[in-house]
Coordinates of C-alpha atoms in Angstrom, one line a residue:
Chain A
X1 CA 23.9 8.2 -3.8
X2 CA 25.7 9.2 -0.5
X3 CA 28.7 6.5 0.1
X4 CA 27.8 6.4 3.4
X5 CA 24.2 6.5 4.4
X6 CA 23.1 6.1 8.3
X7 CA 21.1 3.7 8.5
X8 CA 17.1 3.8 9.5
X9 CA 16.1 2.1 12.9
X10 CA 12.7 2.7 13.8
X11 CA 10.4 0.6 16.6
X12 CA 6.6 1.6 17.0
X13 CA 4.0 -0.2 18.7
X14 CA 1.8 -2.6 15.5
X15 CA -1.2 -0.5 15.5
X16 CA -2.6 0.9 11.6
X17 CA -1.4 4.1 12.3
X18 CA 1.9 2.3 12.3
X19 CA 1.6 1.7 8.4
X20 CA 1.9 4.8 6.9
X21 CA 4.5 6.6 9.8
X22 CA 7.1 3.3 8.8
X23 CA 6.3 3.6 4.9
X24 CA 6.6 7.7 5.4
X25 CA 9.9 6.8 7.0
X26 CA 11.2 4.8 4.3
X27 CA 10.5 7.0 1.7
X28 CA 12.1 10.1 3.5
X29 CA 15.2 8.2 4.3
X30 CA 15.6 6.4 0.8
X31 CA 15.0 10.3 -0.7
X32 CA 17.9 11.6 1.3
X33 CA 20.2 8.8 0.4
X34 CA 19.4 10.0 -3.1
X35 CA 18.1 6.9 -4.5
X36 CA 16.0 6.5 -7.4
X37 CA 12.1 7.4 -7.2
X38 CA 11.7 4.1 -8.9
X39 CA 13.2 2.6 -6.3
X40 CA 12.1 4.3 -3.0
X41 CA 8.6 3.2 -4.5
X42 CA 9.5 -0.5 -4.7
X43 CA 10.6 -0.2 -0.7
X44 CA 7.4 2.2 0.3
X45 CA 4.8 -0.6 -1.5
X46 CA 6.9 -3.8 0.4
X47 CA 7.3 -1.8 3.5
X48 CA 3.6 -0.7 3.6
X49 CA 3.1 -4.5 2.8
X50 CA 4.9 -6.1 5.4
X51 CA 4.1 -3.6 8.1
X52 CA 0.4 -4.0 7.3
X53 CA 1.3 -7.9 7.7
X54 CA 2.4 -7.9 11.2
X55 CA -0.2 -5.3 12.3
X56 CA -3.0 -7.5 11.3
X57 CA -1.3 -11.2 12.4
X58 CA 1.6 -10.5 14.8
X59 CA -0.4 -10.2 17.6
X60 CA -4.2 -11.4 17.3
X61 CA -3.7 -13.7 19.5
X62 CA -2.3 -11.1 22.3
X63 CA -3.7 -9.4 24.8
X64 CA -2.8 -5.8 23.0
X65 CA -0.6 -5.0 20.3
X66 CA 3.3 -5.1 19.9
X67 CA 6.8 -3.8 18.6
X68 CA 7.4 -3.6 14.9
X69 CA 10.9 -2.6 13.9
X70 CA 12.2 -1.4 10.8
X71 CA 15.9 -1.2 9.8
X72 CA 16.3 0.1 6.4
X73 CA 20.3 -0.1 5.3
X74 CA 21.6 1.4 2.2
X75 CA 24.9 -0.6 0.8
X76 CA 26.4 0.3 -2.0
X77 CA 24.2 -0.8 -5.0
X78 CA 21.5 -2.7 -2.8
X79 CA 19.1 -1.2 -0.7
X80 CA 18.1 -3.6 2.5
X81 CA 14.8 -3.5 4.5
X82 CA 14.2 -5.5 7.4
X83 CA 10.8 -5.5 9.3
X84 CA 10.5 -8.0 12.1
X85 CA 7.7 -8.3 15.3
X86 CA 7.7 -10.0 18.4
X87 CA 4.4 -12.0 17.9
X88 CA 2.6 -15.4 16.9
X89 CA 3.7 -14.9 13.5
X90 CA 1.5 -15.8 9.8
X91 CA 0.1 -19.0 10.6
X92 CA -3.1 -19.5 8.2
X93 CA -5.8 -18.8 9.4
X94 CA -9.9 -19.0 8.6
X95 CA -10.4 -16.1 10.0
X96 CA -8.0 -13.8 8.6
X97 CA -9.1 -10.9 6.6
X98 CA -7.8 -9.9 3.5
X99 CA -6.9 -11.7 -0.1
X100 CA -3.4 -12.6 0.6
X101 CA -2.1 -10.4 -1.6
X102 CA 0.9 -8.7 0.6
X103 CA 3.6 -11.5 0.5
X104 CA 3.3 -12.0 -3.3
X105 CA 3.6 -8.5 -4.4
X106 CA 6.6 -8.1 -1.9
X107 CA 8.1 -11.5 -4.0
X108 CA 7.4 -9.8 -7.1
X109 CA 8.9 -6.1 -6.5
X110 CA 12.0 -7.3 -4.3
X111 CA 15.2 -8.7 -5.4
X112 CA 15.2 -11.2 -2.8
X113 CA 12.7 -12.0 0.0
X114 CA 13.6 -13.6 3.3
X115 CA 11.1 -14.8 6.0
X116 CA 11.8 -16.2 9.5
X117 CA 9.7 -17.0 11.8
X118 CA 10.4 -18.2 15.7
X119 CA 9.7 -17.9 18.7
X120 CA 10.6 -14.7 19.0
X121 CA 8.9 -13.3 16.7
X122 CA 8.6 -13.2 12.2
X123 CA 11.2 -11.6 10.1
X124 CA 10.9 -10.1 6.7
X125 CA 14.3 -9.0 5.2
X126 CA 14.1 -7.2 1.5
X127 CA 16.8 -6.8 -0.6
X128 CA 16.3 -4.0 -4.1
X129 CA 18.7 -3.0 -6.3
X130 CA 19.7 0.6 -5.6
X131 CA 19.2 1.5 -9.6
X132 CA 16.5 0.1 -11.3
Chain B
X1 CA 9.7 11.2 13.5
X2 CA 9.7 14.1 11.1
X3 CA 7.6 13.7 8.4
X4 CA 9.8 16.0 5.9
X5 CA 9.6 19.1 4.5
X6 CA 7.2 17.1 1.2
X7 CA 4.1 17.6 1.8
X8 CA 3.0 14.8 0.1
X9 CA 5.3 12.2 2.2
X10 CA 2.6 10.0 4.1
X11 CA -0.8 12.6 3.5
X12 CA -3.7 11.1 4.4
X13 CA -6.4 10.2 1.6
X14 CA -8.3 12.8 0.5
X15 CA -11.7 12.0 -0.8
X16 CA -14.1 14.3 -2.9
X17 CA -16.8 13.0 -4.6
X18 CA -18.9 14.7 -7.2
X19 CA -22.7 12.7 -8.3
X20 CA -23.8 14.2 -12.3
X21 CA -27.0 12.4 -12.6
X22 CA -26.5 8.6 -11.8
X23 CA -22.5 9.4 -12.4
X24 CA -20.6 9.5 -8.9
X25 CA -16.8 10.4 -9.2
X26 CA -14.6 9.7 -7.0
X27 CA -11.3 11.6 -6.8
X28 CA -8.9 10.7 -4.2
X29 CA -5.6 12.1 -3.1
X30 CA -2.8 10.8 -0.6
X31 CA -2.5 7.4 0.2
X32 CA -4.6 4.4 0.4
X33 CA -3.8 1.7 2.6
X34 CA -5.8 -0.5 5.2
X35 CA -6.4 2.5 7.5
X36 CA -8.2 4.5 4.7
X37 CA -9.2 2.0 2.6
X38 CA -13.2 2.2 4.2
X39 CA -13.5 6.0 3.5
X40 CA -13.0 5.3 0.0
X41 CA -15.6 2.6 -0.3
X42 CA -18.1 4.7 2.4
X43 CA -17.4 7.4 -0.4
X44 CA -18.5 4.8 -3.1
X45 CA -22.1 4.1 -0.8
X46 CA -24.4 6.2 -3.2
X47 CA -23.9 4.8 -6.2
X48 CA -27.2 3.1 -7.9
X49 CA -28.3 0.2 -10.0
X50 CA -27.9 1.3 -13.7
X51 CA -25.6 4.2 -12.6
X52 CA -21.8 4.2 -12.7
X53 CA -18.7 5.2 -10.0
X54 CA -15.6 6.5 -11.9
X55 CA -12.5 6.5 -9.3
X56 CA -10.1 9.2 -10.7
X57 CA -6.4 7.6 -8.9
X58 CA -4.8 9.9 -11.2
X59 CA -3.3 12.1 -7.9
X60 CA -3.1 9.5 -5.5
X61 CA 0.1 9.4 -4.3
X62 CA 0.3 5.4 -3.2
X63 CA -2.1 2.6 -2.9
X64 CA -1.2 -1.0 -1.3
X65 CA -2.6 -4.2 -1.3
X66 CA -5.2 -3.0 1.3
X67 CA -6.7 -0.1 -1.9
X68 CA -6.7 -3.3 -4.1
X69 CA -9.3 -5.4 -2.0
X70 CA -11.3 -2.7 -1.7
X71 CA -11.5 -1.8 -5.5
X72 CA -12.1 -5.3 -5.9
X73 CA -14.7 -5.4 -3.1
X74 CA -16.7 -2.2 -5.1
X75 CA -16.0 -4.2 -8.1
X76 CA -18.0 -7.1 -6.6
X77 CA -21.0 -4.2 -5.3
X78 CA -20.8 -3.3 -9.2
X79 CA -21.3 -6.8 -10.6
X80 CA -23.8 -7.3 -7.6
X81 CA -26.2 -4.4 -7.8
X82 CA -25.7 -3.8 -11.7
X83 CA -23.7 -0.5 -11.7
X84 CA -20.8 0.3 -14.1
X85 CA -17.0 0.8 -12.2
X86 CA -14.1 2.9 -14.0
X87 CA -10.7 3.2 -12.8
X88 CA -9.0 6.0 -13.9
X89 CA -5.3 5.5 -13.1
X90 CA -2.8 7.8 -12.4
X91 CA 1.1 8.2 -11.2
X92 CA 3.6 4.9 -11.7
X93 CA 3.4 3.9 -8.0
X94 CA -0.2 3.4 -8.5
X95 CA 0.1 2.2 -11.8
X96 CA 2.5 -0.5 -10.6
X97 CA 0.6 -2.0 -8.6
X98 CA -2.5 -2.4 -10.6
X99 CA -0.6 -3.6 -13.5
X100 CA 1.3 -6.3 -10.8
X101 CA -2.5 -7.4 -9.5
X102 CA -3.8 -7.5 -12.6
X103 CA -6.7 -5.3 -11.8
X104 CA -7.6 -4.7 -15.2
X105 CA -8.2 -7.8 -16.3
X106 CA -11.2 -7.7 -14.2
X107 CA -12.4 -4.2 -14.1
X108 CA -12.3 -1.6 -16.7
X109 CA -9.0 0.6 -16.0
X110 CA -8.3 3.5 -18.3
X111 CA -5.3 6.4 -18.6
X112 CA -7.6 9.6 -18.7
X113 CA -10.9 10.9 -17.9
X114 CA -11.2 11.6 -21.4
X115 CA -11.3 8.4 -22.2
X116 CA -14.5 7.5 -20.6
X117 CA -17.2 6.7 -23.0

């Protein structure tokens, strides 16, 4: 792995298309860090996850969609992912679509999970271990 | 943003479907996620009562939760109409994540085509 990795910043506007350009990202930028294909998969599934998150909930309530951003930070033996928007945030909904399954398989793969939400916006920071 | 010199980094899904008799497989390639997630079950639409859909995963690239509700959402057509789903699955980031959901404890998942009795 390359002692000194740049790290990933990447802000697109929460449409689908959004998904798989931020998840692409990730997996190109984990790959030339050199990490391990096992772990480049755990960050592509919780990245595709989160992403998919804030695309669908961030901004129902607004009149169009907003920013995602993505920071993706390589230090030493642990492998940080942050995706954060600028919206209403997760509240539960009746309405919303899906089985709920994104934040539990992001609490299963990751070595730690952190989630913010204010007025500014929700937060999802991801910690992996840089070796399996 | 450059999407690599891999040409399977972020492909879309691929879809091609092949009917023998009341046996529709479905082969997909790429990546299945919520934005491609419909053409998989459009793909699925032809399927009849007392006939059978085998999905062959085994070169898809990367499914999320998003491919999971909709396997689970054929799985309900299957159970509904009376038609027999296989899952066929394929490399370990597909693999993961239908071993972490659990997808075969509610619909018949196997390693190879062979295996399909």
């Amino acid at each position: 792995m390359t002692p000194r990795t740049p790290p990933l910043r990447q802000s697109v506007l929460a449409t689908p298309d959004s998904i798989r350009r931020l998840r692409s990202a990730t997996v190109e930028h984990l790959r030339t860090a050199g990490l391990d294909a096992a772990v480049v998969e755990l960050a592509q599934l919780a990245v595709s996850e989160a992403v998919t998150n804030a695309v669908l909930h961030a901004y129902e309530d607004a009149p169009g969609p907003g920013p995602i951003h993505l920071a993706v930070d390589v230090r030493d033996a642990t492998v940080v992912v942050t995706v954060a928007d600028e919206g209403g945030g997760m509240a539960p909904r009746m309405d919303s679509p899906g089985a709920g399954l994104g934040l539990p398989i992001i609490a299963n793969i990751a070595t730690t999970v952190e989630m913010a939400h204010g007025d500014r916006g929700t937060r999802v920071r991801m910690t992996f271990a840089a070796s399996p | 943003m450059s999407d690599g010199d891999d040409l399977t980094l972020g492909a879309p899904l691929g879809v091609s479907v092949l009917q023998e008799g009341s046996v529709i497989t479905i082969a997909l390639t790429g990546e299945l996620d919520l934005t491609t997630a419909h053409e998989l079950e459009h793909a699925a639409a032809g399927v009849q009562p007392g006939g059978r859909c085998v999905l062959d995963l085994r070169e898809l690239s990367f499914m999320d939760s998003a491919g999971i509700r909709a396997l689970m959402r054929l799985d309900l057509r299957a159970r509904d109409e009376g038609w027999r789903f296989t899952v066929v699955r394929g490399r370990s980031a597909v693999r993961r994540i239908l071993d972490l959901c659990r997808v075969g404890d509610r619909i018949e998942v196997v390693d190879e085509a062979a295996s399909i009795a």
